[in-house]
Amino acid sequence: MRAVRCEAHGAPETLVLRDLPDLTARPGQVVVDIHAAALNFPDVLTVADRYQVSTPVPFTPGSEFAGVVREVGDGVTDWSPGDRVMGTRAVGAFAEQIAAAPADLRVVPEGLDLVHAAVFQVTYSTAYHSLVTAGGLRVGEWVVVLGASGGVGSATVDIAHRLGARVLAAASDPRRLELAVRLGADASIDYATEDLKGRIKEITDGGSDLVVDPVGGAYAEQALRAIRWGGRFVSVGFAAGDVPRIPLNLVLLKNVTVRGMELRSWSQQMPEAFAAADAELARLVAEGMRPEVSRTRPLTETAKALADVARRKALGKTVIDVRG
Ligand SMILES: NC(=O)c1ccc[n+]([C@@H]2O[C@H](COP(=O)([O-])OP(=O)(O)OC[C@H]3O[C@@H](n4cnc5c(N)ncnc54)[C@H](OP(=O)(O)O)[C@@H]3O)[C@@H](O)[C@H]2O)c1
């Protein structure tokens, strides 16, 4: 099988394509024929050895994939050859095959092809749990989504709109905001040129009910200051780099609830909430919901594609079409 290999930590351009022996499933493992893999920013950090967990070289990067089960090892009862699956693992997805644990995999919702499935699980589950499980979203509420054109942000706009919220998308340029409006945002703010706090208060007529924040940096406090009394703020990530330090008097005076949502630990701690979310996401897919895929590239171009992610040149989600 072909696999993209990181043989020395560094920039994405140092990745190389190699031929490796086909995988066989050990006891408790599921081997998946990968059809498509997503590019995520943490892949850049893993290759550079700047991620929270260090992966020793050589290894195959790539953390999100979709494909078809090829073989199951002894003791695996919940998956069978031929099942369409999507999955996440720390590494291993930029290859034609991956060996996964059964719990790494989810059923691909009916109607979703494998290219779209490859970018669905992380962004849409994160968005759903931020809005609903952590955020307690109710129909008709104003939701402010920061970084609204990014992977998590665009999924959040999409789901919030479909669940009947009023969505206020915030992002850094008009081209990015167009995507959010196409996905159903009712209003938008260009936070590179507009006053985020003032515009949120103006558009929502006094303050938002909920903020979903995958960006952090200076925007977080501005968005928190524009929440109404009793509103909620869900912290999802820090794409801007800086982890904000929020003055607690803002939280106290307006009785705001601030929550974190970290998908991996939530999936371990709250299996029932996860099963409910998967069912609801499958229902929304059946109604036509699809993640945005802006571009597909073959496995041979993985290094170049990941370099675009590293330099913030990629717009929307790029998928590696492993069989293409
Ligand atoms: N909590 C969880 O379980 C979970 C799950 C998935 C992802 N995350 C985290 O959520 C964050 C967003 O992930 P994503 O997949 O949506 O990323 P993404 O597709 O790259 O989007 C990030 C957005 O952040 C904005 N941004 C602002 N400053 C930035 C900067 N200096 N560099 C890059 N982007 C910047 C960008 O929009 P503008 O240019 O319009 O500002 C961009 O659209 C990441 O920190 C990721 O690690 C958390």
Tab-separated table of C-alpha atoms and ligand atoms in Angstrom:
chain	number	residue	atom	x	y	z
A	1	MET	CA	0.000	0.000	0.000
A	2	ARG	CA	1.052	3.628	-0.526
A	3	ALA	CA	1.540	5.817	2.514
A	4	VAL	CA	2.772	9.364	3.122
A	5	ARG	CA	5.608	9.165	5.642
A	6	CYS	CA	7.155	11.577	8.076
A	7	GLU	CA	10.742	10.332	8.367
A	8	ALA	CA	12.101	13.421	10.138
A	9	HIS	CA	10.034	16.030	11.994
A	10	GLY	CA	9.755	19.321	10.109
A	11	ALA	CA	7.700	21.251	7.561
A	12	PRO	CA	4.994	19.468	5.509
A	13	GLU	CA	7.239	19.635	2.413
A	14	THR	CA	9.542	17.037	3.999
A	15	LEU	CA	6.863	14.311	3.798
A	16	VAL	CA	7.549	11.490	1.331
A	17	LEU	CA	5.389	8.873	-0.406
A	18	ARG	CA	6.454	5.254	0.185
A	19	ASP	CA	5.289	1.740	-0.641
A	20	LEU	CA	4.679	-0.282	2.516
A	21	PRO	CA	3.440	-3.849	3.078
A	22	ASP	CA	-0.355	-4.276	3.283
A	23	LEU	CA	-1.737	-4.289	6.845
A	24	THR	CA	-3.253	-7.339	8.531
A	25	ALA	CA	-5.668	-7.025	11.452
A	26	ARG	CA	-4.273	-8.089	14.826
A	27	PRO	CA	-6.654	-9.192	17.602
A	28	GLY	CA	-8.962	-6.299	18.493
A	29	GLN	CA	-8.051	-4.302	15.357
A	30	VAL	CA	-10.010	-3.225	12.296
A	31	VAL	CA	-8.130	-2.613	9.031
A	32	VAL	CA	-9.843	-0.034	6.832
A	33	ASP	CA	-9.255	0.645	3.125
A	34	ILE	CA	-9.093	4.439	3.214
A	35	HIS	CA	-10.872	6.266	0.394
A	36	ALA	CA	-10.456	9.845	1.617
A	37	ALA	CA	-8.633	11.696	4.389
A	38	ALA	CA	-9.143	15.180	5.822
A	39	LEU	CA	-6.422	17.759	6.383
A	40	ASN	CA	-6.497	19.260	9.870
A	41	PHE	CA	-4.220	21.847	11.475
A	42	PRO	CA	-3.056	19.448	14.228
A	43	ASP	CA	-1.523	17.273	11.432
A	44	VAL	CA	0.850	20.163	10.682
A	45	LEU	CA	1.789	20.342	14.370
A	46	THR	CA	2.316	16.556	14.627
A	47	VAL	CA	4.649	16.528	11.604
A	48	ALA	CA	6.600	19.457	13.089
A	49	ASP	CA	6.689	17.743	16.534
A	50	ARG	CA	4.891	20.753	18.037
A	51	TYR	CA	1.679	18.925	19.028
A	52	GLN	CA	0.731	18.177	22.676
A	53	VAL	CA	1.662	14.514	22.133
A	54	SER	CA	4.953	13.733	20.378
A	55	THR	CA	4.915	10.983	17.706
A	56	PRO	CA	8.303	9.340	17.076
A	57	VAL	CA	9.462	9.085	13.429
A	58	PRO	CA	8.925	7.348	11.098
A	59	PHE	CA	5.141	7.521	11.012
A	60	THR	CA	2.223	8.158	8.659
A	61	PRO	CA	0.459	11.442	9.535
A	62	GLY	CA	-3.265	12.149	9.041
A	63	SER	CA	-5.923	12.000	11.740
A	64	GLU	CA	-9.332	11.779	10.033
A	65	PHE	CA	-10.500	9.389	7.315
A	66	ALA	CA	-13.365	7.530	5.674
A	67	GLY	CA	-13.331	4.181	3.904
A	68	VAL	CA	-14.491	0.585	3.896
A	69	VAL	CA	-13.604	-2.117	6.431
A	70	ARG	CA	-11.172	-4.566	4.815
A	71	GLU	CA	-10.518	-7.028	7.644
A	72	VAL	CA	-11.315	-7.439	11.346
A	73	GLY	CA	-9.104	-9.130	13.936
A	74	ASP	CA	-10.119	-11.724	16.527
A	75	GLY	CA	-12.505	-10.393	19.142
A	76	VAL	CA	-13.974	-7.604	16.993
A	77	THR	CA	-17.745	-8.013	16.949
A	78	ASP	CA	-19.123	-4.575	16.068
A	79	TRP	CA	-17.584	-4.179	12.581
A	80	SER	CA	-17.499	-6.425	9.488
A	81	PRO	CA	-15.684	-6.324	6.131
A	82	GLY	CA	-17.583	-4.053	3.732
A	83	ASP	CA	-18.882	-1.611	6.394
A	84	ARG	CA	-18.629	2.071	5.372
A	85	VAL	CA	-16.868	3.854	8.218
A	86	MET	CA	-15.432	7.228	9.165
A	87	GLY	CA	-12.819	7.497	11.861
A	88	THR	CA	-10.242	9.473	13.767
A	89	ARG	CA	-6.837	8.454	15.088
A	90	ALA	CA	-3.813	10.469	16.151
A	91	VAL	CA	-1.907	9.447	12.989
A	92	GLY	CA	-2.089	7.015	10.046
A	93	ALA	CA	-4.759	8.442	7.725
A	94	PHE	CA	-2.617	9.650	4.778
A	95	ALA	CA	-2.358	6.092	3.444
A	96	GLU	CA	-4.334	3.483	1.543
A	97	GLN	CA	-4.931	1.435	4.717
A	98	ILE	CA	-5.110	2.066	8.447
A	99	ALA	CA	-5.351	-0.259	11.470
A	100	ALA	CA	-7.870	1.217	13.942
A	101	ALA	CA	-9.507	0.264	17.226
A	102	PRO	CA	-13.252	-0.426	16.945
A	103	ALA	CA	-14.002	2.651	19.074
A	104	ASP	CA	-12.138	4.911	16.600
A	105	LEU	CA	-14.812	4.253	13.981
A	106	ARG	CA	-18.365	5.458	13.316
A	107	VAL	CA	-20.927	4.383	10.722
A	108	VAL	CA	-21.076	6.761	7.730
A	109	PRO	CA	-24.572	8.293	7.727
A	110	GLU	CA	-26.769	7.140	4.826
A	111	GLY	CA	-26.434	9.518	1.868
A	112	LEU	CA	-22.949	10.816	2.689
A	113	ASP	CA	-20.227	9.815	0.200
A	114	LEU	CA	-16.780	8.893	1.498
A	115	VAL	CA	-15.124	12.187	0.451
A	116	HIS	CA	-17.631	14.211	2.496
A	117	ALA	CA	-17.584	11.631	5.297
A	118	ALA	CA	-13.825	12.175	5.685
A	119	VAL	CA	-14.397	15.758	6.864
A	120	PHE	CA	-17.670	15.208	8.690
A	121	GLN	CA	-16.970	13.586	12.014
A	122	VAL	CA	-14.642	16.022	13.782
A	123	THR	CA	-16.128	19.309	12.600
A	124	TYR	CA	-19.819	18.369	12.719
A	125	SER	CA	-19.627	16.504	16.046
A	126	THR	CA	-17.670	19.403	17.547
A	127	ALA	CA	-20.197	21.889	16.209
A	128	TYR	CA	-23.202	19.882	17.393
A	129	HIS	CA	-21.915	19.333	20.928
A	130	SER	CA	-20.837	22.973	21.206
A	131	LEU	CA	-24.253	24.219	20.174
A	132	VAL	CA	-26.539	21.668	21.772
A	133	THR	CA	-24.884	19.543	24.471
A	134	ALA	CA	-22.722	22.339	25.921
A	135	GLY	CA	-24.541	25.386	24.575
A	136	GLY	CA	-28.166	24.361	25.234
A	137	LEU	CA	-29.292	25.983	21.973
A	138	ARG	CA	-32.994	26.839	21.652
A	139	VAL	CA	-35.004	27.698	18.539
A	140	GLY	CA	-34.973	31.408	17.706
A	141	GLU	CA	-31.904	32.265	19.794
A	142	TRP	CA	-29.073	34.429	18.466
A	143	VAL	CA	-25.844	32.430	18.122
A	144	VAL	CA	-22.563	34.195	17.396
A	145	VAL	CA	-20.070	31.943	15.584
A	146	LEU	CA	-16.445	33.129	15.519
A	147	GLY	CA	-14.189	31.908	12.668
A	148	ALA	CA	-17.423	31.153	10.839
A	149	SER	CA	-15.792	30.053	7.582
A	150	GLY	CA	-13.355	27.565	9.146
A	151	GLY	CA	-14.003	23.845	9.506
A	152	VAL	CA	-15.667	23.971	12.943
A	153	GLY	CA	-17.128	27.448	12.347
A	154	SER	CA	-18.857	26.610	9.056
A	155	ALA	CA	-20.268	23.377	10.513
A	156	THR	CA	-21.570	25.392	13.481
A	157	VAL	CA	-23.295	27.889	11.188
A	158	ASP	CA	-24.796	25.056	9.145
A	159	ILE	CA	-26.191	23.111	12.128
A	160	ALA	CA	-27.374	26.199	14.056
A	161	HIS	CA	-29.329	27.411	11.031
A	162	ARG	CA	-30.883	23.962	10.493
A	163	LEU	CA	-31.889	23.802	14.180
A	164	GLY	CA	-33.783	27.078	13.896
A	165	ALA	CA	-31.344	29.508	15.515
A	166	ARG	CA	-30.616	33.017	14.263
A	167	VAL	CA	-26.972	32.917	13.251
A	168	LEU	CA	-24.511	35.799	13.365
A	169	ALA	CA	-21.296	34.777	11.554
A	170	ALA	CA	-18.013	36.537	12.332
A	171	ALA	CA	-14.877	36.076	10.221
A	172	SER	CA	-11.964	38.015	8.819
A	173	ASP	CA	-12.888	38.908	5.256
A	174	PRO	CA	-15.893	39.246	2.946
A	175	ARG	CA	-14.982	36.159	0.881
A	176	ARG	CA	-15.009	34.029	4.043
A	177	LEU	CA	-18.282	35.554	5.183
A	178	GLU	CA	-19.961	34.712	1.859
A	179	LEU	CA	-19.542	31.033	2.684
A	180	ALA	CA	-21.183	31.490	6.085
A	181	VAL	CA	-24.110	33.365	4.553
A	182	ARG	CA	-24.507	30.608	1.933
A	183	LEU	CA	-24.695	28.110	4.819
A	184	GLY	CA	-27.547	30.043	6.416
A	185	ALA	CA	-26.076	32.860	8.523
A	186	ASP	CA	-28.688	35.601	9.038
A	187	ALA	CA	-26.098	38.336	9.529
A	188	SER	CA	-22.338	38.701	9.409
A	189	ILE	CA	-19.527	40.772	10.877
A	190	ASP	CA	-16.059	41.226	9.391
A	191	TYR	CA	-14.061	41.360	12.621
A	192	ALA	CA	-10.940	42.492	10.787
A	193	THR	CA	-12.575	45.834	9.996
A	194	GLU	CA	-15.676	46.158	12.241
A	195	ASP	CA	-16.147	46.576	15.997
A	196	LEU	CA	-17.166	43.043	17.004
A	197	LYS	CA	-18.763	43.885	20.365
A	198	GLY	CA	-20.690	46.914	19.097
A	199	ARG	CA	-21.963	45.195	15.970
A	200	ILE	CA	-23.126	42.066	17.866
A	201	LYS	CA	-25.155	44.250	20.267
A	202	GLU	CA	-26.599	46.221	17.361
A	203	ILE	CA	-27.569	43.221	15.217
A	204	THR	CA	-28.975	41.111	18.085
A	205	ASP	CA	-30.725	44.106	19.636
A	206	GLY	CA	-28.921	44.000	22.966
A	207	GLY	CA	-26.806	40.864	23.089
A	208	SER	CA	-26.433	37.303	21.850
A	209	ASP	CA	-27.762	34.220	23.632
A	210	LEU	CA	-24.843	31.948	22.794
A	211	VAL	CA	-21.273	32.295	21.487
A	212	VAL	CA	-19.355	29.380	19.945
A	213	ASP	CA	-15.647	30.235	19.859
A	214	PRO	CA	-13.071	28.091	18.003
A	215	VAL	CA	-10.748	31.124	17.526
A	216	GLY	CA	-9.880	32.656	20.922
A	217	GLY	CA	-7.378	35.543	20.873
A	218	ALA	CA	-8.755	39.049	21.274
A	219	TYR	CA	-12.144	38.162	19.736
A	220	ALA	CA	-13.228	35.999	22.684
A	221	GLU	CA	-13.526	38.844	25.202
A	222	GLN	CA	-15.265	41.112	22.679
A	223	ALA	CA	-17.857	38.413	22.001
A	224	LEU	CA	-18.285	37.699	25.729
A	225	ARG	CA	-18.891	41.395	26.424
A	226	ALA	CA	-21.707	41.327	23.867
A	227	ILE	CA	-23.639	38.432	25.441
A	228	ARG	CA	-27.042	39.197	26.996
A	229	TRP	CA	-27.783	38.629	30.716
A	230	GLY	CA	-27.797	34.850	31.373
A	231	GLY	CA	-26.203	33.955	28.022
A	232	ARG	CA	-23.728	31.142	27.334
A	233	PHE	CA	-20.181	31.078	25.945
A	234	VAL	CA	-18.643	27.821	24.668
A	235	SER	CA	-14.868	27.691	24.223
A	236	VAL	CA	-13.869	25.230	21.491
A	237	GLY	CA	-10.356	26.176	20.362
A	238	PHE	CA	-7.676	28.810	19.932
A	239	ALA	CA	-6.995	29.022	16.195
A	240	ALA	CA	-5.712	32.581	16.660
A	241	GLY	CA	-2.931	31.245	18.872
A	242	ASP	CA	-3.522	33.219	22.059
A	243	VAL	CA	-5.456	31.634	24.908
A	244	PRO	CA	-7.665	34.465	26.196
A	245	ARG	CA	-7.748	35.397	29.885
A	246	ILE	CA	-11.296	36.447	30.661
A	247	PRO	CA	-12.027	38.903	33.529
A	248	LEU	CA	-14.455	36.997	35.757
A	249	ASN	CA	-16.418	40.138	36.607
A	250	LEU	CA	-17.876	39.959	33.081
A	251	VAL	CA	-19.106	36.456	33.821
A	252	LEU	CA	-20.477	37.399	37.240
A	253	LEU	CA	-22.264	40.636	36.385
A	254	LYS	CA	-24.303	39.152	33.540
A	255	ASN	CA	-24.680	35.638	35.014
A	256	VAL	CA	-22.980	34.172	31.949
A	257	THR	CA	-22.215	30.447	31.741
A	258	VAL	CA	-18.780	29.691	30.255
A	259	ARG	CA	-18.152	26.094	29.209
A	260	GLY	CA	-15.433	24.158	27.423
A	261	MET	CA	-16.095	21.447	24.843
A	262	GLU	CA	-13.297	19.041	23.943
A	263	LEU	CA	-14.522	16.290	21.683
A	264	ARG	CA	-12.146	13.459	22.559
A	265	SER	CA	-12.718	13.586	26.312
A	266	TRP	CA	-16.455	14.206	25.890
A	267	SER	CA	-16.771	11.086	23.702
A	268	GLN	CA	-15.190	9.054	26.523
A	269	GLN	CA	-17.124	10.697	29.373
A	270	MET	CA	-20.581	10.960	27.799
A	271	PRO	CA	-21.320	8.006	25.488
A	272	GLU	CA	-25.114	8.543	25.682
A	273	ALA	CA	-24.847	12.172	24.562
A	274	PHE	CA	-22.623	11.006	21.721
A	275	ALA	CA	-25.062	8.363	20.545
A	276	ALA	CA	-27.876	10.950	20.620
A	277	ALA	CA	-25.770	13.439	18.647
A	278	ASP	CA	-24.818	10.839	16.025
A	279	ALA	CA	-28.508	10.032	15.520
A	280	GLU	CA	-29.418	13.708	15.185
A	281	LEU	CA	-26.541	14.370	12.770
A	282	ALA	CA	-27.624	11.373	10.656
A	283	ARG	CA	-31.137	12.863	10.547
A	284	LEU	CA	-29.756	16.217	9.353
A	285	VAL	CA	-27.660	14.449	6.680
A	286	ALA	CA	-30.802	12.647	5.506
A	287	GLU	CA	-32.366	16.118	5.125
A	288	GLY	CA	-29.505	17.191	2.860
A	289	MET	CA	-26.826	18.557	5.213
A	290	ARG	CA	-23.315	18.122	3.746
A	291	PRO	CA	-19.937	19.441	4.901
A	292	GLU	CA	-18.235	21.937	2.581
A	293	VAL	CA	-15.413	20.394	0.562
A	294	SER	CA	-13.613	23.152	-1.301
A	295	ARG	CA	-11.032	20.958	-3.007
A	296	THR	CA	-9.860	17.348	-3.409
A	297	ARG	CA	-6.234	16.426	-4.100
A	298	PRO	CA	-4.565	13.035	-4.732
A	299	LEU	CA	-2.388	11.271	-2.143
A	300	THR	CA	0.717	12.306	-4.123
A	301	GLU	CA	-0.054	15.991	-3.315
A	302	THR	CA	-0.526	15.554	0.434
A	303	ALA	CA	2.689	17.406	1.342
A	304	LYS	CA	1.721	20.425	-0.802
A	305	ALA	CA	-1.847	20.404	0.518
A	306	LEU	CA	-0.670	20.286	4.133
A	307	ALA	CA	1.778	23.124	3.419
A	308	ASP	CA	-1.228	25.254	2.330
A	309	VAL	CA	-2.944	24.490	5.653
A	310	ALA	CA	0.245	25.428	7.530
A	311	ARG	CA	0.417	28.810	5.742
A	312	ARG	CA	-3.329	29.528	6.191
A	313	LYS	CA	-3.699	29.499	2.375
A	314	ALA	CA	-6.397	26.807	2.266
A	315	LEU	CA	-9.954	28.136	2.039
A	316	GLY	CA	-12.575	25.730	3.378
A	317	LYS	CA	-11.818	22.023	3.700
A	318	THR	CA	-9.406	20.152	1.398
A	319	VAL	CA	-9.757	16.372	1.184
A	320	ILE	CA	-7.093	13.887	0.102
A	321	ASP	CA	-8.783	11.553	-2.367
A	322	VAL	CA	-6.622	8.539	-1.557
A	323	ARG	CA	-7.887	6.414	-4.459
A	324	GLY	CA	-8.044	9.349	-6.920
B	1	LIG	N1	-12.713	21.356	21.112
B	1	LIG	C1	-12.615	20.415	20.212
B	1	LIG	O1	-12.952	19.264	20.430
B	1	LIG	C2	-12.096	20.769	18.861
B	1	LIG	C3	-12.397	19.978	17.747
B	1	LIG	C4	-11.920	20.400	16.495
B	1	LIG	C5	-11.137	21.541	16.392
B	1	LIG	N2	-10.832	22.245	17.519
B	1	LIG	C6	-10.032	23.466	17.461
B	1	LIG	O2	-10.840	24.476	16.902
B	1	LIG	C7	-10.011	25.403	16.211
B	1	LIG	C8	-10.542	25.590	14.802
B	1	LIG	O3	-10.406	24.379	14.082
B	1	LIG	P1	-10.840	24.330	12.553
B	1	LIG	O4	-10.662	22.932	12.092
B	1	LIG	O5	-12.150	24.983	12.390
B	1	LIG	O6	-9.705	25.242	11.919
B	1	LIG	P2	-9.753	26.090	10.571
B	1	LIG	O7	-10.615	25.405	9.570
B	1	LIG	O8	-8.341	26.392	10.239
B	1	LIG	O9	-10.514	27.437	11.010
B	1	LIG	C9	-9.994	28.292	11.972
B	1	LIG	C10	-10.545	29.684	11.748
B	1	LIG	O10	-9.963	30.519	12.745
B	1	LIG	C11	-9.758	31.798	12.213
B	1	LIG	N3	-8.450	32.337	12.639
B	1	LIG	C12	-8.262	33.481	13.309
B	1	LIG	N4	-6.980	33.689	13.543
B	1	LIG	C13	-6.308	32.666	13.000
B	1	LIG	C14	-4.930	32.338	12.900
B	1	LIG	N5	-3.982	33.123	13.439
B	1	LIG	N6	-4.576	31.193	12.234
B	1	LIG	C15	-5.530	30.385	11.714
B	1	LIG	N7	-6.861	30.652	11.782
B	1	LIG	C16	-7.252	31.785	12.419
B	1	LIG	C17	-9.817	31.688	10.709
B	1	LIG	O11	-10.881	32.490	10.272
B	1	LIG	P3	-10.721	34.041	10.036
B	1	LIG	O12	-9.481	34.233	9.202
B	1	LIG	O13	-11.962	34.394	9.341
B	1	LIG	O14	-10.583	34.642	11.391
B	1	LIG	C18	-10.175	30.246	10.400
B	1	LIG	O15	-11.264	30.148	9.502
B	1	LIG	C19	-8.593	24.847	16.266
B	1	LIG	O16	-7.918	25.486	17.324
B	1	LIG	C20	-8.802	23.378	16.570
B	1	LIG	O17	-7.688	22.817	17.241
B	1	LIG	C21	-11.307	21.895	18.741
